[in-house]
PDB file of C-alpha atoms in Angstrom:
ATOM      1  CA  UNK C 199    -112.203 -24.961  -7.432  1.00  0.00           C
ATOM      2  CA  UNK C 200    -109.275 -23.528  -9.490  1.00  0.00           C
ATOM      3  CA  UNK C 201    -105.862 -23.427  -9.346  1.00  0.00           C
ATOM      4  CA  UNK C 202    -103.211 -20.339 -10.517  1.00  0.00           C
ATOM      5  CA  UNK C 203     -99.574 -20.479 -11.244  1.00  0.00           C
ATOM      6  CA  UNK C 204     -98.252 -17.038 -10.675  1.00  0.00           C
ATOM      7  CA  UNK C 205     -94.379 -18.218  -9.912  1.00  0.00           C
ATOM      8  CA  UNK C 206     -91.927 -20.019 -10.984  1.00  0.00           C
ATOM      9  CA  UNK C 207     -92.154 -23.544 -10.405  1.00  0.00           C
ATOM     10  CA  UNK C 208     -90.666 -26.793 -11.823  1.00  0.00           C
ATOM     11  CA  UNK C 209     -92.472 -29.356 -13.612  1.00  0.00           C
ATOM     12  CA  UNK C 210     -94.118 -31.868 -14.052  1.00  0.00           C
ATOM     13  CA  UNK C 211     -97.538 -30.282 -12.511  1.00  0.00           C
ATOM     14  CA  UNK C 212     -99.964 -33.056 -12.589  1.00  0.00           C
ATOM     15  CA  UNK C 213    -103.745 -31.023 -12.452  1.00  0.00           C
ATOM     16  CA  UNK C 214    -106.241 -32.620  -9.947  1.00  0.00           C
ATOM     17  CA  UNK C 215    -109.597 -32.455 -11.721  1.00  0.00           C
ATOM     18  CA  UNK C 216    -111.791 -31.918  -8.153  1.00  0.00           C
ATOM     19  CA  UNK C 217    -108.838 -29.066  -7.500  1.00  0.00           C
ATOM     20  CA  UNK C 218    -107.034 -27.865 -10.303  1.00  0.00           C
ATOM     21  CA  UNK C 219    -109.911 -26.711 -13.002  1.00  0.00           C
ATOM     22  CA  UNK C 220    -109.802 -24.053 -14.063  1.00  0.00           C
ATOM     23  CA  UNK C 221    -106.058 -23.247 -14.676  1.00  0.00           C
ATOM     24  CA  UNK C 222    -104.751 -20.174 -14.876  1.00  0.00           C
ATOM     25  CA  UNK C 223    -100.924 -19.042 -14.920  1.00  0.00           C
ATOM     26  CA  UNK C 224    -100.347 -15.590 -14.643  1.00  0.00           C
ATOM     27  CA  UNK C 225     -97.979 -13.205 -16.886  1.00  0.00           C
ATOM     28  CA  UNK C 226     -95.436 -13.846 -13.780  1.00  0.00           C
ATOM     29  CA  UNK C 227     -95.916 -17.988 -14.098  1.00  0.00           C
ATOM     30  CA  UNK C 228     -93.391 -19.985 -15.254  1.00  0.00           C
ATOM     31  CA  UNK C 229     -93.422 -23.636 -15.341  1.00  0.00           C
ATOM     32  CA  UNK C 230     -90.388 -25.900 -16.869  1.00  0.00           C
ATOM     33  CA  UNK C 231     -89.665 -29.282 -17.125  1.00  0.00           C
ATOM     34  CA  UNK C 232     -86.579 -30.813 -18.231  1.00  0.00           C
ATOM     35  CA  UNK C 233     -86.955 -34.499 -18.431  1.00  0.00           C
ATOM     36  CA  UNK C 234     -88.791 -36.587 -20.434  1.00  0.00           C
ATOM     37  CA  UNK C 235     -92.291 -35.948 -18.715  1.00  0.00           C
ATOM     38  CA  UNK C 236     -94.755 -33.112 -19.385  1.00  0.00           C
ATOM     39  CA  UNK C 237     -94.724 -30.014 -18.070  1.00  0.00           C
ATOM     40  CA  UNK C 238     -97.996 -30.106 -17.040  1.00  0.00           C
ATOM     41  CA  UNK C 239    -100.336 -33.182 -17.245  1.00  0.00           C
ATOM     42  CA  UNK C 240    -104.280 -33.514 -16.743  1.00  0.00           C
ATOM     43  CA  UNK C 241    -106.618 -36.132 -16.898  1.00  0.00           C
ATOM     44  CA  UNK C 242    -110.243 -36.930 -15.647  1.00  0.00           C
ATOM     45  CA  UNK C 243    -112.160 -33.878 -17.328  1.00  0.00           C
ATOM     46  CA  UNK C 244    -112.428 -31.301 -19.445  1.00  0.00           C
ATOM     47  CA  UNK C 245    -109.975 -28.747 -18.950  1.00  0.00           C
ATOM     48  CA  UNK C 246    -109.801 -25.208 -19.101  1.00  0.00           C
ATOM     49  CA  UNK C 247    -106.872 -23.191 -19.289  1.00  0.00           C
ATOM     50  CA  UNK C 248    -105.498 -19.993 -19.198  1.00  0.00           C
ATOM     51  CA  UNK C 249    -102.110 -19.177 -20.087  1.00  0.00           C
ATOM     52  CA  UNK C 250    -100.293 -15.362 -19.595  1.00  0.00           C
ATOM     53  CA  UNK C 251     -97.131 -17.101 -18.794  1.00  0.00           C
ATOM     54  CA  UNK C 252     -94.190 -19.594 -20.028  1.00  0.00           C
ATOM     55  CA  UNK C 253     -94.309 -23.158 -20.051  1.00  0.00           C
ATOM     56  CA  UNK C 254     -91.791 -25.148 -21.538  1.00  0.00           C
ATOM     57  CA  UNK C 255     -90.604 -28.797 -22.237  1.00  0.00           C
ATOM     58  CA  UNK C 256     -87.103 -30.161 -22.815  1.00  0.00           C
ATOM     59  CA  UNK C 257     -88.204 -33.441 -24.507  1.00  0.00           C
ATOM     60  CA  UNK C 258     -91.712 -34.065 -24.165  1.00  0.00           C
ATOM     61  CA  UNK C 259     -94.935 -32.317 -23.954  1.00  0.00           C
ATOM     62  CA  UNK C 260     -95.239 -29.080 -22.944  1.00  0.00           C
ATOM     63  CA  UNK C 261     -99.378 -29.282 -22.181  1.00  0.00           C
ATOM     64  CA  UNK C 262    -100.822 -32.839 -21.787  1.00  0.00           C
ATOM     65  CA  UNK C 263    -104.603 -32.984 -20.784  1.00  0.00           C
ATOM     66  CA  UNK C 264    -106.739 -35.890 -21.395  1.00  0.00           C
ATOM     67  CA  UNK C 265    -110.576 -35.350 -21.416  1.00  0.00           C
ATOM     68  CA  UNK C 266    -110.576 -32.691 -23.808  1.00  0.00           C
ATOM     69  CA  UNK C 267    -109.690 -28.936 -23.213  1.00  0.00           C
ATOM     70  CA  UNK C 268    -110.572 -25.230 -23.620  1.00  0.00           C
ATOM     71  CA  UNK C 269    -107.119 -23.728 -23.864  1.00  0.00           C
ATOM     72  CA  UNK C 270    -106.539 -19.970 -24.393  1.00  0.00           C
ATOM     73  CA  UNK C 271    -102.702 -18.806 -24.853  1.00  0.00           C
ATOM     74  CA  UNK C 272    -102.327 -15.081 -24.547  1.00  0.00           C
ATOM     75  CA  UNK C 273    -100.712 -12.326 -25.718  1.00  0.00           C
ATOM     76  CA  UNK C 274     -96.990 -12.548 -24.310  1.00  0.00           C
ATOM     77  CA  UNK C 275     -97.877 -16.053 -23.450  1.00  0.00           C
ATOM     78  CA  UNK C 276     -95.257 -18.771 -24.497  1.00  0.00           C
ATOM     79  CA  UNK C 277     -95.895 -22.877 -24.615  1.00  0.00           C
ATOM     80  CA  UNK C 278     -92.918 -24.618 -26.249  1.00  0.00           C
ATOM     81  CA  UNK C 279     -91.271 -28.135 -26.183  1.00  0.00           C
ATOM     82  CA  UNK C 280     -87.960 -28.976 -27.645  1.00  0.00           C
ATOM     83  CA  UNK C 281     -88.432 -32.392 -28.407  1.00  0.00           C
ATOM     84  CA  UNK C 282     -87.333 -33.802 -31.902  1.00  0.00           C
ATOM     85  CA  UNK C 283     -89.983 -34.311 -34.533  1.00  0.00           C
ATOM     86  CA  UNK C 284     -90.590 -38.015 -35.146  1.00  0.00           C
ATOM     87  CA  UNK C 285     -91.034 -38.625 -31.556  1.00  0.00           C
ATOM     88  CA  UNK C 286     -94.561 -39.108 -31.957  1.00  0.00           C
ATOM     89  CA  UNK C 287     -97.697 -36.690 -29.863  1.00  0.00           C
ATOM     90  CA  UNK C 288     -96.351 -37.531 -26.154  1.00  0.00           C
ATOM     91  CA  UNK C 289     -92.842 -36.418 -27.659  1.00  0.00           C
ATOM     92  CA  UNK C 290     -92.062 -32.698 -28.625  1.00  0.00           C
ATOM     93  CA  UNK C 291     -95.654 -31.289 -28.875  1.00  0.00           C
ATOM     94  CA  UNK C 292     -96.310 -27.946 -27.467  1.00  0.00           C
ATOM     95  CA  UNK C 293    -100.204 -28.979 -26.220  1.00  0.00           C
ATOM     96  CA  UNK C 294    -101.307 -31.870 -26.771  1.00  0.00           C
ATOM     97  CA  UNK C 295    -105.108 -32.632 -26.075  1.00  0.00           C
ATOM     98  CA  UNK C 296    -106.975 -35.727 -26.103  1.00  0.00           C
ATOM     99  CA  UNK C 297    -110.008 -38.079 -24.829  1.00  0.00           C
ATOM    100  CA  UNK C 298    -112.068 -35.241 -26.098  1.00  0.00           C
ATOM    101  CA  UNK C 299    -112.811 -31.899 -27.992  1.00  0.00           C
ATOM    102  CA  UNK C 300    -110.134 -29.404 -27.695  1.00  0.00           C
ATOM    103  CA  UNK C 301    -110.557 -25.638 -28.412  1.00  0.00           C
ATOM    104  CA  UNK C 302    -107.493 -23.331 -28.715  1.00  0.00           C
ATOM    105  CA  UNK C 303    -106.977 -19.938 -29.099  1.00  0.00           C
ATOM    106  CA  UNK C 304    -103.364 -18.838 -29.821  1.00  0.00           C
ATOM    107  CA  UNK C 305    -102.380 -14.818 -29.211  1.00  0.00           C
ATOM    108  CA  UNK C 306     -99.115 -15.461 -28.183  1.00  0.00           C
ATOM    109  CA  UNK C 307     -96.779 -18.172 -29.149  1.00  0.00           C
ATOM    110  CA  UNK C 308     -96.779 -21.935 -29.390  1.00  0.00           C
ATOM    111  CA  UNK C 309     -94.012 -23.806 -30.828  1.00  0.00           C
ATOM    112  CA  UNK C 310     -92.942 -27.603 -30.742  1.00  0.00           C
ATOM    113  CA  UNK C 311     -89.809 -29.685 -32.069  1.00  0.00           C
ATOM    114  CA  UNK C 312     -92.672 -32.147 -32.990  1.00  0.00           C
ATOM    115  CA  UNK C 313     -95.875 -30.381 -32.736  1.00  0.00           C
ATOM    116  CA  UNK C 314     -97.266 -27.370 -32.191  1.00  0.00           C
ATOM    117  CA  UNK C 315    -101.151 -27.457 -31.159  1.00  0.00           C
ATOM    118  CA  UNK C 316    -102.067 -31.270 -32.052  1.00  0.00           C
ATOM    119  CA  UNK C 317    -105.537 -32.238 -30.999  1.00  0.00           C
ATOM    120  CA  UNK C 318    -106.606 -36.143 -30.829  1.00  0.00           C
ATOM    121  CA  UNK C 319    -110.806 -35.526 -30.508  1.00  0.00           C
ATOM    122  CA  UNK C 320    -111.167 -33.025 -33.018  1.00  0.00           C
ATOM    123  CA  UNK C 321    -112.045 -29.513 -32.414  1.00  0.00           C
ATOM    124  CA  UNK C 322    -110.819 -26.013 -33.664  1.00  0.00           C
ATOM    125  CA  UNK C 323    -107.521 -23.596 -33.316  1.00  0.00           C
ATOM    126  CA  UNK C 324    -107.981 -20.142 -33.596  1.00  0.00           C
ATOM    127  CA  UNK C 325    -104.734 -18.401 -33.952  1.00  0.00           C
ATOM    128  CA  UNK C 326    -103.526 -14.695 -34.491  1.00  0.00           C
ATOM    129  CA  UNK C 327    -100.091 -15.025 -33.725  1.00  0.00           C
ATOM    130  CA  UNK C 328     -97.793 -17.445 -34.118  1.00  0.00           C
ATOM    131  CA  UNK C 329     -97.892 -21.440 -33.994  1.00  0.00           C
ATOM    132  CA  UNK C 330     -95.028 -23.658 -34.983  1.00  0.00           C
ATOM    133  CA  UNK C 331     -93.826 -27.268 -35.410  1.00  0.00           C
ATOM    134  CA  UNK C 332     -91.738 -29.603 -37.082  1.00  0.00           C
ATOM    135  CA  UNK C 333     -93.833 -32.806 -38.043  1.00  0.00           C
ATOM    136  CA  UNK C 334     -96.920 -29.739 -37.785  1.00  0.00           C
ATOM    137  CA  UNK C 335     -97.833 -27.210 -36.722  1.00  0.00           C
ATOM    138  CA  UNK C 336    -101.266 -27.932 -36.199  1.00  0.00           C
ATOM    139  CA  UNK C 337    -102.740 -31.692 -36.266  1.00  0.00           C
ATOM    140  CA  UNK C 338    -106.188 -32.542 -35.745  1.00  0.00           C
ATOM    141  CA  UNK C 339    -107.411 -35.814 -35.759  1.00  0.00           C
ATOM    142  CA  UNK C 340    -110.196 -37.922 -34.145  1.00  0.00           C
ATOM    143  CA  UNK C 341    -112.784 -35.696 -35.197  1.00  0.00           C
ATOM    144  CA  UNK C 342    -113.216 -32.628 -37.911  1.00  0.00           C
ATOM    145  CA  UNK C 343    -110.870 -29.684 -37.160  1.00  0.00           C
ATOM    146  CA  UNK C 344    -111.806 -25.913 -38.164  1.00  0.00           C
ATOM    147  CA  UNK C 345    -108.711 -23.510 -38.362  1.00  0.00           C
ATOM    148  CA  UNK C 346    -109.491 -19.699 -38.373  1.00  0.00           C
ATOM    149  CA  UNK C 347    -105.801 -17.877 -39.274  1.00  0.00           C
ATOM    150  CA  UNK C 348    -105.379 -14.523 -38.847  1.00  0.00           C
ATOM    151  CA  UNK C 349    -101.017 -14.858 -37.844  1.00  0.00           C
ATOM    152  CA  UNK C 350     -98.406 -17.293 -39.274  1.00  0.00           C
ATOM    153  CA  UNK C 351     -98.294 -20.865 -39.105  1.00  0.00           C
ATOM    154  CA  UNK C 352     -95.608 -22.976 -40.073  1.00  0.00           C
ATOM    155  CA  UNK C 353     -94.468 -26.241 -40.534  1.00  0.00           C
ATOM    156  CA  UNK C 354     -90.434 -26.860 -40.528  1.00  0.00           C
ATOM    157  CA  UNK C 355     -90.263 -30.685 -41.644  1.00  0.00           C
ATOM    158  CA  UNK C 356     -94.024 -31.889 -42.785  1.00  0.00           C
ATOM    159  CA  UNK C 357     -96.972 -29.943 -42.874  1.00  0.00           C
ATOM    160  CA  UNK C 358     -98.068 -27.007 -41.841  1.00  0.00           C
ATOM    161  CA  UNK C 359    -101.788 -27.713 -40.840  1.00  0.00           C
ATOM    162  CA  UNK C 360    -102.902 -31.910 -40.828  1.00  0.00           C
ATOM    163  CA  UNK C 361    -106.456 -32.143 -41.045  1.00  0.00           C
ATOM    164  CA  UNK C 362    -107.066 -36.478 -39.908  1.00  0.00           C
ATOM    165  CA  UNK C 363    -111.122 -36.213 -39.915  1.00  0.00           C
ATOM    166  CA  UNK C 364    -111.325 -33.235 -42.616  1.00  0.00           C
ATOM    167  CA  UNK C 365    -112.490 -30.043 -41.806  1.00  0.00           C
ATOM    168  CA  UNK C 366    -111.906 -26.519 -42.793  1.00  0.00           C
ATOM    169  CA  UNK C 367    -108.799 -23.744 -42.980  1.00  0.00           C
ATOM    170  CA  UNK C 368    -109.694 -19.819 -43.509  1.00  0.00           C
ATOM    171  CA  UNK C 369    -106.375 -18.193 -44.244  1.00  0.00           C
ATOM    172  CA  UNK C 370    -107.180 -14.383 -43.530  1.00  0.00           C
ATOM    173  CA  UNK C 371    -106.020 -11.353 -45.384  1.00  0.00           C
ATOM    174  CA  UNK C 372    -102.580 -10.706 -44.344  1.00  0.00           C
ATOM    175  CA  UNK C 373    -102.060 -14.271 -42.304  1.00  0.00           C
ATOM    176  CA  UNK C 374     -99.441 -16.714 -43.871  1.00  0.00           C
ATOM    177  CA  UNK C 375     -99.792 -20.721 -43.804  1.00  0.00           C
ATOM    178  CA  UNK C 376     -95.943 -21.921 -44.978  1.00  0.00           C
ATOM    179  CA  UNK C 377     -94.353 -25.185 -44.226  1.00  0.00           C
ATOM    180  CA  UNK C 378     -90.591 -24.888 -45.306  1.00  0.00           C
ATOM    181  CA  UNK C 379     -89.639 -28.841 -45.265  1.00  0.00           C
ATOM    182  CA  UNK C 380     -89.380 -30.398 -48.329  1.00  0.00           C
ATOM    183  CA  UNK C 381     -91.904 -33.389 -47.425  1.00  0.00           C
ATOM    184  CA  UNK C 382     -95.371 -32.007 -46.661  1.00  0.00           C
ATOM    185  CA  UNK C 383     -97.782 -29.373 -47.486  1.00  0.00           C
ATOM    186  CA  UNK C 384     -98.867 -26.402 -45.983  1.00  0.00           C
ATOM    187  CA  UNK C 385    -102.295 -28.016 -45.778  1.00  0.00           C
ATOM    188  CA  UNK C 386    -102.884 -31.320 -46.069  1.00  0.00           C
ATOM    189  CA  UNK C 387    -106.314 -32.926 -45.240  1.00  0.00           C
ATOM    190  CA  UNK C 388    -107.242 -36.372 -45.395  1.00  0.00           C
ATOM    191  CA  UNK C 389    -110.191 -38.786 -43.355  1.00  0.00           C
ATOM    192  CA  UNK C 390    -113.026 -36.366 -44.433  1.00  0.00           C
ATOM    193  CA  UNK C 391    -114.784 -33.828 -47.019  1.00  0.00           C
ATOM    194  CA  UNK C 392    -112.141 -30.301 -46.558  1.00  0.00           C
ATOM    195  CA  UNK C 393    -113.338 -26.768 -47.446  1.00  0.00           C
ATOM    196  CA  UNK C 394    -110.659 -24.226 -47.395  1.00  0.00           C
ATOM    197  CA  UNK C 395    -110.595 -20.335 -48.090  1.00  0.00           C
ATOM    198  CA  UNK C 396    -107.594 -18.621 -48.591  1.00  0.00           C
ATOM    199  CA  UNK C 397    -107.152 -15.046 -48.559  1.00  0.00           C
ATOM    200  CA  UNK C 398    -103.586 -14.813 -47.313  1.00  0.00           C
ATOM    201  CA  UNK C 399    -100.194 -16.146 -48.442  1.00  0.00           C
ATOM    202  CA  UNK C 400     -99.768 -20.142 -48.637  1.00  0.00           C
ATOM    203  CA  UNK C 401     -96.224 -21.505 -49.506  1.00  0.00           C
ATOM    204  CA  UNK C 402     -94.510 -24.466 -49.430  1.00  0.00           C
ATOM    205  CA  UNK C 403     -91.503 -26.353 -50.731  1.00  0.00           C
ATOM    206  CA  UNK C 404     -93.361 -28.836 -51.891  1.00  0.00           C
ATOM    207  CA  UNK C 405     -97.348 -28.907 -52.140  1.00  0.00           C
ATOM    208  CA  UNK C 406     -99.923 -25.787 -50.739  1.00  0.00           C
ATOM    209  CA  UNK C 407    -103.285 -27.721 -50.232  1.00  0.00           C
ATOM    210  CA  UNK C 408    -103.304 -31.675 -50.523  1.00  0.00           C
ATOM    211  CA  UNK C 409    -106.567 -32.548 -49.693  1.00  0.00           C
ATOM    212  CA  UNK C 410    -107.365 -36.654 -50.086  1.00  0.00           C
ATOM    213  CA  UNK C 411    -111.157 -36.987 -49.112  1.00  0.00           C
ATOM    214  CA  UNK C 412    -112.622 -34.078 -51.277  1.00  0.00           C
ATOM    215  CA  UNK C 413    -113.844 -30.889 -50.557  1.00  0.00           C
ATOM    216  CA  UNK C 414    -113.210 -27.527 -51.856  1.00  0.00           C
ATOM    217  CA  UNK C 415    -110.150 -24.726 -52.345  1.00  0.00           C
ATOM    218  CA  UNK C 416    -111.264 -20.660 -52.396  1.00  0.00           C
ATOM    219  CA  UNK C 417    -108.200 -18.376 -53.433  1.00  0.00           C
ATOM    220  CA  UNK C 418    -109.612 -15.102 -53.145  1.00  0.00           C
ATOM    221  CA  UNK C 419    -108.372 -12.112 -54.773  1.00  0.00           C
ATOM    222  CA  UNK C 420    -105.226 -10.831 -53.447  1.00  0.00           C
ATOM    223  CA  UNK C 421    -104.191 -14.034 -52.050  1.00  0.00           C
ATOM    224  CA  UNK C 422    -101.487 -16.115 -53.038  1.00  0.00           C
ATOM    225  CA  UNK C 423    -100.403 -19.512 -53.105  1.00  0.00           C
ATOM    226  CA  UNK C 424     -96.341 -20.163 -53.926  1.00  0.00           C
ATOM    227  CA  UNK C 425     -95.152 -23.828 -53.611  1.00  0.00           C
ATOM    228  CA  UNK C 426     -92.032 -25.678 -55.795  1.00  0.00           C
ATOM    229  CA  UNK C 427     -94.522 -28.691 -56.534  1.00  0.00           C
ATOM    230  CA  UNK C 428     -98.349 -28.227 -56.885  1.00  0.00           C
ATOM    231  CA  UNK C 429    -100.456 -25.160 -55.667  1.00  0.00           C
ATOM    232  CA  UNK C 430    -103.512 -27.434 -55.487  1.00  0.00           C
ATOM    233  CA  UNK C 431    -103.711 -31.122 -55.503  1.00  0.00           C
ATOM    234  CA  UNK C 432    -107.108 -33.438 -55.135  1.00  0.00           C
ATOM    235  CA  UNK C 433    -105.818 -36.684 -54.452  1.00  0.00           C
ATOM    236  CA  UNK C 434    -107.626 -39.669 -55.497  1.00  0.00           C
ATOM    237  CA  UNK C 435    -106.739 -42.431 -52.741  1.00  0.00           C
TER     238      UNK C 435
END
């Protein structure tokens, strides 16, 4: 069975997995919550979602699905959550997916006050828009993340992408990884081996790639990397 959101309707919208999967909400869709529950929760299975519309959180989540999830934001589509950074992953994250894989693909926008796109079982964001966050803008742990950028992602407080389990980052030609706080790094990867290619712009206040468990750092020609600390640091832990 599947379920579509093609209105306006309030949250929370807690997804029935015998009823609810596959989600779709329409370019007309619109679902908001303003307490301090998600706008839309899910447990039970693997999701899959698809999002032409606006969903938005006041102080906590914006997506929560448990069980893992396919989630595809398109273009025009909007998933957001004001919540404060610091509030931890059920607090301020724009999606937040967990008990298993999660695969995004961002052609709209996703922004959080905490998170953007965190992911607790590992898996991969593909993004050719826009993703945002405070504490990140991407977080992957639980598993090794890959990160395709051909858009902008940026962190406002720590990083911009936090690789937990290692991974990889391509940074296309023309696509910009920046985090603009003065704490983090626009890429910092810890918890496993990290190969990253970089033909884009990378900048950050403080460090561009921090990478603790070892792996590798391509800056092609053409690309740049322009940070007030370190462009590349290999941390020994």
């Amino acid at each position: 069975m599947a379920k579509t959101i093609n209105s306006s309707v309030t949250g929370p919208v807690t997804l029935d997995p015998t009823k609810d999967n596959p989600l779709t909400i329409t370019s007309t869709g619109t679902v908001t919550a303003t307490g301090t529950v998600a706008s839309i929760y899910g447990t039970g299975t693997n999701w899959t979602v698809t999002n032409s519309g606006s969903v938005s959180a006041a102080t906590a989540d914006g997506f929560n699905l448990s069980g893992g999830a396919t989630l595809t934001n398109n273009a025009g589509g909007v998933i957001s959550s004001a919540g404060a950074a610091g509030g931890g992953l059920f607090a301020g994250a724009a999606l937040y997916i967990r008990g298993g894989k999660g695969n995004v693909t961002n052609n709209g926008s996703i922004s959080g006050g905490g998170y953007g796109a965190a992911l607790a079982g590992g898996g991969s964001v593909t993004n050719s828009s826009s993703i945002t966050g405070g504490e990140d803008a991407i977080r992957i742990s639980g598993g090794s993340g890959t990160i395709s950028n051909t858009g902008t992602i940026t962190g406002s407080v720590d990083d911009a992408i936090g690789l937990f389990s290692g991974g990889s980052v391509t940074n296309a030609s023309g696509a910009t990884i920046s985090s603009t706080g003065t704490a983090g790094a626009a890429v910092y990867a810890t918890g496993g081996i990290t190969n990253a290619t970089n033909s884009g712009s990378v900048t950050a206040s403080n460090h561009g790639f921090l990478i603790e468990a070892g792996g590798t750092v391509t800056n092609n020609a053409g690309a740049s990397i322009t940070v007030g600390n370190t462009g590349v640091f290999f941390k020994v832990q």
